[in-house]
């Protein structure tokens, strides 16, 4: 899920509870280059308040201008087109040839009946399918087993909402600081755990949840689902091995460990001796990240995030 979906849905529900009628906009199709991917969402009021994004701001401004001129019918959902001419591309800041279709729906208090369950589902880290009939304006929710890309065809918008990817970093050292910064910028929820309270006390990275405790207990409580990433970074096998023994037996989508090829082989031998099944050990991404010759913390962080991005763009995406 795009991280801002939760904030968009929450704000939309909040405005409805206040008796306001916001607009909920979703990018349903892009052609050529686009500043935001399909599925990106925006909620806004005619007064100009917005949460979420369809572009860098120009598409949002154009939409609000159309609203102010009364050009958009609010009796049922509308399909709006942006970037249909070179002049509009230049005005909206869309790349040459870029085109964007946006489904815009006027929301009222009756919509809380599906907004709240959808928001609650995301907080519970489960998937839910929203189907919007553009002709009738009716919305239907149903359970979904896994996240899938948005589909728009024959006037029906089908969008699966899933929880934000959660990254649990084991170890509160310098590399965790750098990786947390990059992961937050890429829409991950980041948690950091370390059994050494002194390391947590010295944390000077970004504002994230710091969890003191034994890593296996923390993983079982906070990272035991298929929307979780667990990466060990302490260089201390007493901590990393304990974390990996638990993480490799959970439903976590990705488990990685920092270390050289030689360190990795020794780690796998230890895990096997500790009774971890070979199938579980084979799930381990180690050395963690793409092999780009990284040495510094920022280079290693880039390699890790690049590998996660690559995997999320393939069939292995949760």
PDB file of C-alpha atoms in Angstrom:
ATOM      1  CA  UNK A   1       0.000   0.000   0.000  1.00  0.00           C
ATOM      2  CA  UNK A   2       1.054   3.580  -0.563  1.00  0.00           C
ATOM      3  CA  UNK A   3       1.731   4.987   2.881  1.00  0.00           C
ATOM      4  CA  UNK A   4      -0.501   8.026   2.437  1.00  0.00           C
ATOM      5  CA  UNK A   5      -3.621   5.887   1.858  1.00  0.00           C
ATOM      6  CA  UNK A   6      -4.145   5.611   5.597  1.00  0.00           C
ATOM      7  CA  UNK A   7      -3.881   9.356   6.134  1.00  0.00           C
ATOM      8  CA  UNK A   8      -6.124  10.081   3.133  1.00  0.00           C
ATOM      9  CA  UNK A   9      -8.865   7.728   4.315  1.00  0.00           C
ATOM     10  CA  UNK A  10      -8.604   8.883   7.928  1.00  0.00           C
ATOM     11  CA  UNK A  11      -8.890  12.558   6.964  1.00  0.00           C
ATOM     12  CA  UNK A  12     -11.789  11.858   4.604  1.00  0.00           C
ATOM     13  CA  UNK A  13     -13.654  10.078   7.393  1.00  0.00           C
ATOM     14  CA  UNK A  14     -12.850  12.905   9.813  1.00  0.00           C
ATOM     15  CA  UNK A  15     -14.199  15.572   7.449  1.00  0.00           C
ATOM     16  CA  UNK A  16     -17.376  13.554   6.926  1.00  0.00           C
ATOM     17  CA  UNK A  17     -17.852  13.297  10.689  1.00  0.00           C
ATOM     18  CA  UNK A  18     -17.607  17.098  10.825  1.00  0.00           C
ATOM     19  CA  UNK A  19     -20.450  17.408   8.321  1.00  0.00           C
ATOM     20  CA  UNK A  20     -18.216  18.341   5.376  1.00  0.00           C
ATOM     21  CA  UNK A  21     -18.293  16.841   1.884  1.00  0.00           C
ATOM     22  CA  UNK A  22     -14.768  16.197   0.659  1.00  0.00           C
ATOM     23  CA  UNK A  23     -13.700  14.865  -2.713  1.00  0.00           C
ATOM     24  CA  UNK A  24     -11.812  11.561  -2.872  1.00  0.00           C
ATOM     25  CA  UNK A  25      -9.635  11.298  -5.965  1.00  0.00           C
ATOM     26  CA  UNK A  26      -7.739   8.244  -7.234  1.00  0.00           C
ATOM     27  CA  UNK A  27      -5.367   7.903 -10.187  1.00  0.00           C
ATOM     28  CA  UNK A  28      -6.834   4.999 -12.175  1.00  0.00           C
ATOM     29  CA  UNK A  29      -4.672   5.112 -15.286  1.00  0.00           C
ATOM     30  CA  UNK A  30      -1.469   6.722 -16.519  1.00  0.00           C
ATOM     31  CA  UNK A  31       0.041   6.896 -19.972  1.00  0.00           C
ATOM     32  CA  UNK A  32       3.684   7.783 -20.492  1.00  0.00           C
ATOM     33  CA  UNK A  33       5.502   9.383 -17.593  1.00  0.00           C
ATOM     34  CA  UNK A  34       3.543  10.339 -14.490  1.00  0.00           C
ATOM     35  CA  UNK A  35       4.666  12.088 -11.287  1.00  0.00           C
ATOM     36  CA  UNK A  36       2.606   9.668  -9.164  1.00  0.00           C
ATOM     37  CA  UNK A  37       1.736   5.992  -9.792  1.00  0.00           C
ATOM     38  CA  UNK A  38      -1.658   4.444 -10.404  1.00  0.00           C
ATOM     39  CA  UNK A  39      -3.532   4.076  -7.128  1.00  0.00           C
ATOM     40  CA  UNK A  40      -2.273   7.341  -5.639  1.00  0.00           C
ATOM     41  CA  UNK A  41      -5.002   9.186  -3.759  1.00  0.00           C
ATOM     42  CA  UNK A  42      -5.989  12.671  -2.710  1.00  0.00           C
ATOM     43  CA  UNK A  43      -8.753  13.939  -0.474  1.00  0.00           C
ATOM     44  CA  UNK A  44      -9.644  17.625  -0.529  1.00  0.00           C
ATOM     45  CA  UNK A  45     -12.185  20.266   0.314  1.00  0.00           C
ATOM     46  CA  UNK A  46     -13.338  22.965  -2.059  1.00  0.00           C
ATOM     47  CA  UNK A  47     -11.768  25.459   0.339  1.00  0.00           C
ATOM     48  CA  UNK A  48      -8.354  24.164  -0.760  1.00  0.00           C
ATOM     49  CA  UNK A  49      -7.350  21.840   2.096  1.00  0.00           C
ATOM     50  CA  UNK A  50      -5.749  18.661   0.775  1.00  0.00           C
ATOM     51  CA  UNK A  51      -4.236  15.423   2.077  1.00  0.00           C
ATOM     52  CA  UNK A  52      -2.413  13.041  -0.246  1.00  0.00           C
ATOM     53  CA  UNK A  53      -1.138  13.766  -3.728  1.00  0.00           C
ATOM     54  CA  UNK A  54      -1.861  13.261  -7.425  1.00  0.00           C
ATOM     55  CA  UNK A  55       1.210  15.154  -8.631  1.00  0.00           C
ATOM     56  CA  UNK A  56       3.633  17.722  -7.372  1.00  0.00           C
ATOM     57  CA  UNK A  57       0.711  20.088  -6.841  1.00  0.00           C
ATOM     58  CA  UNK A  58      -0.257  21.335 -10.284  1.00  0.00           C
ATOM     59  CA  UNK A  59      -2.904  18.668 -10.960  1.00  0.00           C
ATOM     60  CA  UNK A  60      -4.373  19.311  -7.518  1.00  0.00           C
ATOM     61  CA  UNK A  61      -4.530  23.048  -8.234  1.00  0.00           C
ATOM     62  CA  UNK A  62      -6.197  22.441 -11.590  1.00  0.00           C
ATOM     63  CA  UNK A  63      -8.775  20.157  -9.958  1.00  0.00           C
ATOM     64  CA  UNK A  64      -9.579  22.762  -7.309  1.00  0.00           C
ATOM     65  CA  UNK A  65      -9.923  25.423 -10.004  1.00  0.00           C
ATOM     66  CA  UNK A  66     -12.429  23.245 -11.871  1.00  0.00           C
ATOM     67  CA  UNK A  67     -14.374  22.800  -8.644  1.00  0.00           C
ATOM     68  CA  UNK A  68     -14.471  26.536  -8.016  1.00  0.00           C
ATOM     69  CA  UNK A  69     -15.841  27.103 -11.514  1.00  0.00           C
ATOM     70  CA  UNK A  70     -18.554  24.479 -10.973  1.00  0.00           C
ATOM     71  CA  UNK A  71     -17.282  22.339 -13.847  1.00  0.00           C
ATOM     72  CA  UNK A  72     -17.423  18.984 -12.046  1.00  0.00           C
ATOM     73  CA  UNK A  73     -20.706  17.153 -11.516  1.00  0.00           C
ATOM     74  CA  UNK A  74     -20.941  15.965  -7.910  1.00  0.00           C
ATOM     75  CA  UNK A  75     -24.060  13.818  -8.294  1.00  0.00           C
ATOM     76  CA  UNK A  76     -21.971  10.763  -9.188  1.00  0.00           C
ATOM     77  CA  UNK A  77     -18.269   9.870  -9.549  1.00  0.00           C
ATOM     78  CA  UNK A  78     -16.478  11.536 -12.432  1.00  0.00           C
ATOM     79  CA  UNK A  79     -13.568  10.426 -14.607  1.00  0.00           C
ATOM     80  CA  UNK A  80     -11.249  13.366 -15.230  1.00  0.00           C
ATOM     81  CA  UNK A  81      -8.412  13.553 -17.716  1.00  0.00           C
ATOM     82  CA  UNK A  82      -5.213  15.538 -17.233  1.00  0.00           C
ATOM     83  CA  UNK A  83      -2.426  16.106 -19.724  1.00  0.00           C
ATOM     84  CA  UNK A  84      -4.463  15.648 -22.906  1.00  0.00           C
ATOM     85  CA  UNK A  85      -2.582  18.331 -24.829  1.00  0.00           C
ATOM     86  CA  UNK A  86       0.976  19.728 -24.935  1.00  0.00           C
ATOM     87  CA  UNK A  87      -0.376  22.966 -23.436  1.00  0.00           C
ATOM     88  CA  UNK A  88      -1.958  21.185 -20.489  1.00  0.00           C
ATOM     89  CA  UNK A  89       1.143  19.027 -19.990  1.00  0.00           C
ATOM     90  CA  UNK A  90       3.201  22.196 -19.688  1.00  0.00           C
ATOM     91  CA  UNK A  91       0.670  23.827 -17.352  1.00  0.00           C
ATOM     92  CA  UNK A  92       0.407  20.802 -15.068  1.00  0.00           C
ATOM     93  CA  UNK A  93       4.074  19.928 -15.082  1.00  0.00           C
ATOM     94  CA  UNK A  94       3.442  16.508 -16.623  1.00  0.00           C
ATOM     95  CA  UNK A  95       6.246  15.069 -18.766  1.00  0.00           C
ATOM     96  CA  UNK A  96       5.815  15.304 -22.521  1.00  0.00           C
ATOM     97  CA  UNK A  97       3.160  12.810 -23.606  1.00  0.00           C
ATOM     98  CA  UNK A  98       2.078  12.127 -20.047  1.00  0.00           C
ATOM     99  CA  UNK A  99      -1.610  11.514 -19.433  1.00  0.00           C
ATOM    100  CA  UNK A 100      -3.514  10.785 -16.257  1.00  0.00           C
ATOM    101  CA  UNK A 101      -7.064   9.571 -15.582  1.00  0.00           C
ATOM    102  CA  UNK A 102      -8.483  10.379 -12.164  1.00  0.00           C
ATOM    103  CA  UNK A 103     -11.665   9.037 -10.572  1.00  0.00           C
ATOM    104  CA  UNK A 104     -13.181  11.812  -8.447  1.00  0.00           C
ATOM    105  CA  UNK A 105     -15.954  10.974  -5.978  1.00  0.00           C
ATOM    106  CA  UNK A 106     -17.886  13.420  -3.797  1.00  0.00           C
ATOM    107  CA  UNK A 107     -18.044  11.965  -0.311  1.00  0.00           C
ATOM    108  CA  UNK A 108     -20.876  12.445   2.192  1.00  0.00           C
ATOM    109  CA  UNK A 109     -21.713  11.154   5.665  1.00  0.00           C
ATOM    110  CA  UNK A 110     -23.267   7.989   4.221  1.00  0.00           C
ATOM    111  CA  UNK A 111     -19.834   6.990   2.929  1.00  0.00           C
ATOM    112  CA  UNK A 112     -18.614   6.485   6.498  1.00  0.00           C
ATOM    113  CA  UNK A 113     -20.264   3.057   6.262  1.00  0.00           C
ATOM    114  CA  UNK A 114     -17.371   1.930   4.029  1.00  0.00           C
ATOM    115  CA  UNK A 115     -14.674   4.462   4.965  1.00  0.00           C
ATOM    116  CA  UNK A 116     -14.445   3.338   8.584  1.00  0.00           C
ATOM    117  CA  UNK A 117     -14.198  -0.433   7.887  1.00  0.00           C
ATOM    118  CA  UNK A 118     -11.567   0.304   5.262  1.00  0.00           C
ATOM    119  CA  UNK A 119      -9.506   2.425   7.639  1.00  0.00           C
ATOM    120  CA  UNK A 120      -9.929  -0.127  10.444  1.00  0.00           C
ATOM    121  CA  UNK A 121      -8.751  -2.910   8.151  1.00  0.00           C
ATOM    122  CA  UNK A 122      -5.516  -1.081   7.397  1.00  0.00           C
ATOM    123  CA  UNK A 123      -4.870  -0.532  11.094  1.00  0.00           C
ATOM    124  CA  UNK A 124      -5.372  -4.266  11.659  1.00  0.00           C
ATOM    125  CA  UNK A 125      -2.846  -4.994   8.859  1.00  0.00           C
ATOM    126  CA  UNK A 126      -5.251  -6.885   6.612  1.00  0.00           C
ATOM    127  CA  UNK A 127      -6.306  -6.413   2.987  1.00  0.00           C
ATOM    128  CA  UNK A 128      -9.670  -5.172   1.752  1.00  0.00           C
ATOM    129  CA  UNK A 129     -11.029  -4.689  -1.753  1.00  0.00           C
ATOM    130  CA  UNK A 130     -12.941  -1.533  -2.606  1.00  0.00           C
ATOM    131  CA  UNK A 131     -15.153  -1.629  -5.710  1.00  0.00           C
ATOM    132  CA  UNK A 132     -16.575   1.666  -6.971  1.00  0.00           C
ATOM    133  CA  UNK A 133     -19.234   1.657  -9.689  1.00  0.00           C
ATOM    134  CA  UNK A 134     -18.666   4.943 -11.523  1.00  0.00           C
ATOM    135  CA  UNK A 135     -22.179   4.932 -12.963  1.00  0.00           C
ATOM    136  CA  UNK A 136     -24.174   4.363  -9.778  1.00  0.00           C
ATOM    137  CA  UNK A 137     -21.648   5.740  -7.309  1.00  0.00           C
ATOM    138  CA  UNK A 138     -22.068   2.700  -5.080  1.00  0.00           C
ATOM    139  CA  UNK A 139     -19.094   1.332  -3.149  1.00  0.00           C
ATOM    140  CA  UNK A 140     -18.749  -2.271  -2.049  1.00  0.00           C
ATOM    141  CA  UNK A 141     -16.088  -3.777   0.234  1.00  0.00           C
ATOM    142  CA  UNK A 142     -14.949  -7.391   0.313  1.00  0.00           C
ATOM    143  CA  UNK A 143     -12.049  -9.314   1.812  1.00  0.00           C
ATOM    144  CA  UNK A 144      -8.866  -9.757  -0.212  1.00  0.00           C
ATOM    145  CA  UNK A 145      -6.188 -12.380   0.365  1.00  0.00           C
ATOM    146  CA  UNK A 146      -3.329 -10.245  -0.882  1.00  0.00           C
ATOM    147  CA  UNK A 147      -2.435  -6.863  -2.295  1.00  0.00           C
ATOM    148  CA  UNK A 148      -3.050  -6.459  -6.045  1.00  0.00           C
ATOM    149  CA  UNK A 149      -2.616  -3.543  -8.457  1.00  0.00           C
ATOM    150  CA  UNK A 150      -5.583  -1.269  -9.111  1.00  0.00           C
ATOM    151  CA  UNK A 151      -7.833  -2.312 -11.999  1.00  0.00           C
ATOM    152  CA  UNK A 152     -10.191   0.044 -13.834  1.00  0.00           C
ATOM    153  CA  UNK A 153     -12.360  -1.335 -16.610  1.00  0.00           C
ATOM    154  CA  UNK A 154     -15.936  -1.024 -17.833  1.00  0.00           C
ATOM    155  CA  UNK A 155     -16.617   1.784 -15.396  1.00  0.00           C
ATOM    156  CA  UNK A 156     -15.670  -0.300 -12.364  1.00  0.00           C
ATOM    157  CA  UNK A 157     -12.768   0.688 -10.090  1.00  0.00           C
ATOM    158  CA  UNK A 158     -11.303  -2.222  -8.124  1.00  0.00           C
ATOM    159  CA  UNK A 159      -8.621  -1.249  -5.609  1.00  0.00           C
ATOM    160  CA  UNK A 160      -7.089  -3.470  -2.953  1.00  0.00           C
ATOM    161  CA  UNK A 161      -5.917  -1.654   0.159  1.00  0.00           C
ATOM    162  CA  UNK A 162      -3.230  -3.322   2.220  1.00  0.00           C
ATOM    163  CA  UNK A 163      -1.167  -2.288   5.237  1.00  0.00           C
ATOM    164  CA  UNK A 164       1.978  -0.215   5.018  1.00  0.00           C
ATOM    165  CA  UNK A 165       5.152  -2.281   4.771  1.00  0.00           C
ATOM    166  CA  UNK A 166       6.782  -2.501   8.199  1.00  0.00           C
ATOM    167  CA  UNK A 167      10.562  -2.707   8.567  1.00  0.00           C
ATOM    168  CA  UNK A 168      11.999  -3.982  11.839  1.00  0.00           C
ATOM    169  CA  UNK A 169      15.697  -3.251  12.234  1.00  0.00           C
ATOM    170  CA  UNK A 170      17.568  -5.348  14.782  1.00  0.00           C
ATOM    171  CA  UNK A 171      20.359  -3.189  16.168  1.00  0.00           C
ATOM    172  CA  UNK A 172      20.409   0.530  16.890  1.00  0.00           C
ATOM    173  CA  UNK A 173      23.784   1.400  15.373  1.00  0.00           C
ATOM    174  CA  UNK A 174      24.825   3.889  12.708  1.00  0.00           C
ATOM    175  CA  UNK A 175      23.685   1.749   9.780  1.00  0.00           C
ATOM    176  CA  UNK A 176      20.222   1.507  11.320  1.00  0.00           C
ATOM    177  CA  UNK A 177      20.099   5.314  11.509  1.00  0.00           C
ATOM    178  CA  UNK A 178      20.885   5.637   7.810  1.00  0.00           C
ATOM    179  CA  UNK A 179      18.642   2.787   6.666  1.00  0.00           C
ATOM    180  CA  UNK A 180      15.737   4.114   8.748  1.00  0.00           C
ATOM    181  CA  UNK A 181      16.028   7.541   7.083  1.00  0.00           C
ATOM    182  CA  UNK A 182      15.914   6.031   3.619  1.00  0.00           C
ATOM    183  CA  UNK A 183      13.141   3.561   4.425  1.00  0.00           C
ATOM    184  CA  UNK A 184      10.937   6.290   5.905  1.00  0.00           C
ATOM    185  CA  UNK A 185      11.434   8.370   2.751  1.00  0.00           C
ATOM    186  CA  UNK A 186      10.270   5.355   0.742  1.00  0.00           C
ATOM    187  CA  UNK A 187       7.013   4.938   2.699  1.00  0.00           C
ATOM    188  CA  UNK A 188       8.003   2.151   5.093  1.00  0.00           C
ATOM    189  CA  UNK A 189       6.976   2.085   8.717  1.00  0.00           C
ATOM    190  CA  UNK A 190      10.223   1.604  10.644  1.00  0.00           C
ATOM    191  CA  UNK A 191      10.762   0.017  14.065  1.00  0.00           C
ATOM    192  CA  UNK A 192      14.137  -0.462  15.733  1.00  0.00           C
ATOM    193  CA  UNK A 193      14.856  -3.041  18.411  1.00  0.00           C
ATOM    194  CA  UNK A 194      17.934  -3.748  20.483  1.00  0.00           C
ATOM    195  CA  UNK A 195      18.280  -5.713  23.722  1.00  0.00           C
ATOM    196  CA  UNK A 196      20.987  -3.261  24.784  1.00  0.00           C
ATOM    197  CA  UNK A 197      19.265  -0.303  26.392  1.00  0.00           C
ATOM    198  CA  UNK A 198      22.479   1.734  26.127  1.00  0.00           C
ATOM    199  CA  UNK A 199      22.296   1.521  22.318  1.00  0.00           C
ATOM    200  CA  UNK A 200      18.696   2.718  22.298  1.00  0.00           C
ATOM    201  CA  UNK A 201      19.599   5.549  24.659  1.00  0.00           C
ATOM    202  CA  UNK A 202      22.217   6.718  22.145  1.00  0.00           C
ATOM    203  CA  UNK A 203      19.827   6.642  19.179  1.00  0.00           C
ATOM    204  CA  UNK A 204      20.173   9.850  17.168  1.00  0.00           C
ATOM    205  CA  UNK A 205      18.440   8.695  14.011  1.00  0.00           C
ATOM    206  CA  UNK A 206      14.970   9.691  12.799  1.00  0.00           C
ATOM    207  CA  UNK A 207      11.912   9.489  15.019  1.00  0.00           C
ATOM    208  CA  UNK A 208      10.826   5.839  14.979  1.00  0.00           C
ATOM    209  CA  UNK A 209       9.516   3.367  17.539  1.00  0.00           C
ATOM    210  CA  UNK A 210      12.379   2.052  19.683  1.00  0.00           C
ATOM    211  CA  UNK A 211      11.661  -1.359  21.224  1.00  0.00           C
ATOM    212  CA  UNK A 212      13.867  -2.719  23.965  1.00  0.00           C
ATOM    213  CA  UNK A 213      13.712  -6.480  24.508  1.00  0.00           C
ATOM    214  CA  UNK A 214      14.889  -9.837  23.276  1.00  0.00           C
ATOM    215  CA  UNK A 215      14.745  -9.759  19.464  1.00  0.00           C
ATOM    216  CA  UNK A 216      12.817 -13.002  19.093  1.00  0.00           C
ATOM    217  CA  UNK A 217      10.030 -11.708  21.337  1.00  0.00           C
ATOM    218  CA  UNK A 218       9.906  -8.367  19.510  1.00  0.00           C
ATOM    219  CA  UNK A 219       9.741 -10.068  16.113  1.00  0.00           C
ATOM    220  CA  UNK A 220       6.945 -12.383  17.182  1.00  0.00           C
ATOM    221  CA  UNK A 221       4.922  -9.428  18.477  1.00  0.00           C
ATOM    222  CA  UNK A 222       5.614  -6.820  15.790  1.00  0.00           C
ATOM    223  CA  UNK A 223       6.810  -8.494  12.562  1.00  0.00           C
ATOM    224  CA  UNK A 224       4.983 -11.784  12.172  1.00  0.00           C
ATOM    225  CA  UNK A 225       3.020 -11.071   8.991  1.00  0.00           C
ATOM    226  CA  UNK A 226       3.631 -11.018   5.244  1.00  0.00           C
ATOM    227  CA  UNK A 227       3.861  -7.238   5.194  1.00  0.00           C
ATOM    228  CA  UNK A 228       6.943  -7.225   7.410  1.00  0.00           C
ATOM    229  CA  UNK A 229      10.650  -6.898   6.711  1.00  0.00           C
ATOM    230  CA  UNK A 230      13.220  -7.979   9.309  1.00  0.00           C
ATOM    231  CA  UNK A 231      16.903  -7.029   8.940  1.00  0.00           C
ATOM    232  CA  UNK A 232      19.633  -7.836  11.459  1.00  0.00           C
ATOM    233  CA  UNK A 233      22.451  -5.299  11.683  1.00  0.00           C
ATOM    234  CA  UNK A 234      24.296  -5.754  14.991  1.00  0.00           C
ATOM    235  CA  UNK A 235      27.306  -7.865  13.892  1.00  0.00           C
ATOM    236  CA  UNK A 236      26.753  -9.730  17.181  1.00  0.00           C
ATOM    237  CA  UNK A 237      25.738 -13.363  16.473  1.00  0.00           C
ATOM    238  CA  UNK A 238      24.238 -13.675  19.931  1.00  0.00           C
ATOM    239  CA  UNK A 239      21.669 -11.047  18.948  1.00  0.00           C
ATOM    240  CA  UNK A 240      21.386 -11.573  15.199  1.00  0.00           C
ATOM    241  CA  UNK A 241      21.108 -15.364  15.353  1.00  0.00           C
ATOM    242  CA  UNK A 242      18.366 -15.188  17.970  1.00  0.00           C
ATOM    243  CA  UNK A 243      16.446 -12.760  15.780  1.00  0.00           C
ATOM    244  CA  UNK A 244      16.929 -14.828  12.624  1.00  0.00           C
ATOM    245  CA  UNK A 245      15.846 -18.063  14.293  1.00  0.00           C
ATOM    246  CA  UNK A 246      12.479 -16.461  14.999  1.00  0.00           C
ATOM    247  CA  UNK A 247      12.126 -14.326  11.866  1.00  0.00           C
ATOM    248  CA  UNK A 248      12.793 -17.202   9.455  1.00  0.00           C
ATOM    249  CA  UNK A 249       9.954 -19.188  11.042  1.00  0.00           C
ATOM    250  CA  UNK A 250       7.426 -16.342  10.787  1.00  0.00           C
ATOM    251  CA  UNK A 251       5.359 -15.096   7.857  1.00  0.00           C
ATOM    252  CA  UNK A 252       7.686 -12.103   7.344  1.00  0.00           C
ATOM    253  CA  UNK A 253       7.971 -11.339   3.645  1.00  0.00           C
ATOM    254  CA  UNK A 254      11.693 -10.526   3.736  1.00  0.00           C
ATOM    255  CA  UNK A 255      14.428 -11.471   6.205  1.00  0.00           C
ATOM    256  CA  UNK A 256      17.933 -10.108   5.680  1.00  0.00           C
ATOM    257  CA  UNK A 257      21.217 -10.143   7.570  1.00  0.00           C
ATOM    258  CA  UNK A 258      24.247  -7.898   7.307  1.00  0.00           C
ATOM    259  CA  UNK A 259      27.607  -9.599   6.815  1.00  0.00           C
ATOM    260  CA  UNK A 260      30.178 -10.822   4.313  1.00  0.00           C
ATOM    261  CA  UNK A 261      29.915 -14.039   2.314  1.00  0.00           C
ATOM    262  CA  UNK A 262      32.165 -15.753   4.825  1.00  0.00           C
ATOM    263  CA  UNK A 263      30.099 -14.481   7.751  1.00  0.00           C
ATOM    264  CA  UNK A 264      26.933 -15.597   6.003  1.00  0.00           C
ATOM    265  CA  UNK A 265      28.180 -19.161   5.535  1.00  0.00           C
ATOM    266  CA  UNK A 266      29.139 -19.403   9.196  1.00  0.00           C
ATOM    267  CA  UNK A 267      25.766 -17.953  10.192  1.00  0.00           C
ATOM    268  CA  UNK A 268      23.888 -20.514   8.105  1.00  0.00           C
ATOM    269  CA  UNK A 269      25.911 -23.300   9.678  1.00  0.00           C
ATOM    270  CA  UNK A 270      25.024 -22.023  13.160  1.00  0.00           C
ATOM    271  CA  UNK A 271      21.350 -21.700  12.302  1.00  0.00           C
ATOM    272  CA  UNK A 272      21.293 -25.247  10.962  1.00  0.00           C
ATOM    273  CA  UNK A 273      23.011 -26.539  14.104  1.00  0.00           C
ATOM    274  CA  UNK A 274      20.398 -24.696  16.171  1.00  0.00           C
ATOM    275  CA  UNK A 275      17.654 -26.641  14.431  1.00  0.00           C
ATOM    276  CA  UNK A 276      16.442 -24.132  11.832  1.00  0.00           C
ATOM    277  CA  UNK A 277      15.112 -26.027   8.799  1.00  0.00           C
ATOM    278  CA  UNK A 278      17.000 -25.721   5.521  1.00  0.00           C
ATOM    279  CA  UNK A 279      13.882 -24.370   3.758  1.00  0.00           C
ATOM    280  CA  UNK A 280      13.702 -21.561   6.297  1.00  0.00           C
ATOM    281  CA  UNK A 281      17.419 -20.806   6.015  1.00  0.00           C
ATOM    282  CA  UNK A 282      17.063 -20.564   2.243  1.00  0.00           C
ATOM    283  CA  UNK A 283      14.651 -17.646   2.772  1.00  0.00           C
ATOM    284  CA  UNK A 284      17.467 -15.569   4.237  1.00  0.00           C
ATOM    285  CA  UNK A 285      18.741 -12.662   2.121  1.00  0.00           C
ATOM    286  CA  UNK A 286      22.392 -12.540   3.054  1.00  0.00           C
ATOM    287  CA  UNK A 287      24.581 -10.721   2.500  1.00  0.00           C
ATOM    288  CA  UNK A 288      21.645  -8.323   2.628  1.00  0.00           C
ATOM    289  CA  UNK A 289      21.043  -5.970  -0.323  1.00  0.00           C
ATOM    290  CA  UNK A 290      22.111  -5.929  -3.949  1.00  0.00           C
ATOM    291  CA  UNK A 291      25.773  -6.532  -4.660  1.00  0.00           C
ATOM    292  CA  UNK A 292      26.859  -3.045  -5.757  1.00  0.00           C
ATOM    293  CA  UNK A 293      30.176  -2.970  -3.941  1.00  0.00           C
ATOM    294  CA  UNK A 294      28.719  -0.921  -1.090  1.00  0.00           C
ATOM    295  CA  UNK A 295      30.968  -0.084   1.857  1.00  0.00           C
ATOM    296  CA  UNK A 296      29.646   3.019   3.643  1.00  0.00           C
ATOM    297  CA  UNK A 297      26.376   3.092   5.624  1.00  0.00           C
ATOM    298  CA  UNK A 298      24.535   5.079   2.960  1.00  0.00           C
ATOM    299  CA  UNK A 299      25.769   2.783   0.194  1.00  0.00           C
ATOM    300  CA  UNK A 300      24.664  -0.299   2.143  1.00  0.00           C
ATOM    301  CA  UNK A 301      21.294   1.316   2.867  1.00  0.00           C
ATOM    302  CA  UNK A 302      20.841   2.085  -0.842  1.00  0.00           C
ATOM    303  CA  UNK A 303      21.716  -1.523  -1.727  1.00  0.00           C
ATOM    304  CA  UNK A 304      19.150  -2.849   0.755  1.00  0.00           C
ATOM    305  CA  UNK A 305      16.364  -0.538  -0.380  1.00  0.00           C
ATOM    306  CA  UNK A 306      17.176  -1.271  -4.026  1.00  0.00           C
ATOM    307  CA  UNK A 307      16.793  -5.002  -3.410  1.00  0.00           C
ATOM    308  CA  UNK A 308      13.501  -4.507  -1.593  1.00  0.00           C
ATOM    309  CA  UNK A 309      12.221  -2.292  -4.410  1.00  0.00           C
ATOM    310  CA  UNK A 310      13.238  -4.847  -7.027  1.00  0.00           C
ATOM    311  CA  UNK A 311      11.487  -7.666  -5.177  1.00  0.00           C
ATOM    312  CA  UNK A 312       8.349  -5.593  -4.597  1.00  0.00           C
ATOM    313  CA  UNK A 313       8.096  -4.919  -8.336  1.00  0.00           C
ATOM    314  CA  UNK A 314       8.067  -8.663  -9.108  1.00  0.00           C
ATOM    315  CA  UNK A 315       5.631 -11.447  -8.339  1.00  0.00           C
ATOM    316  CA  UNK A 316       7.111 -11.778  -4.854  1.00  0.00           C
ATOM    317  CA  UNK A 317       5.383  -8.561  -3.728  1.00  0.00           C
ATOM    318  CA  UNK A 318       3.042  -9.286  -0.778  1.00  0.00           C
TER     319      UNK A 318
END
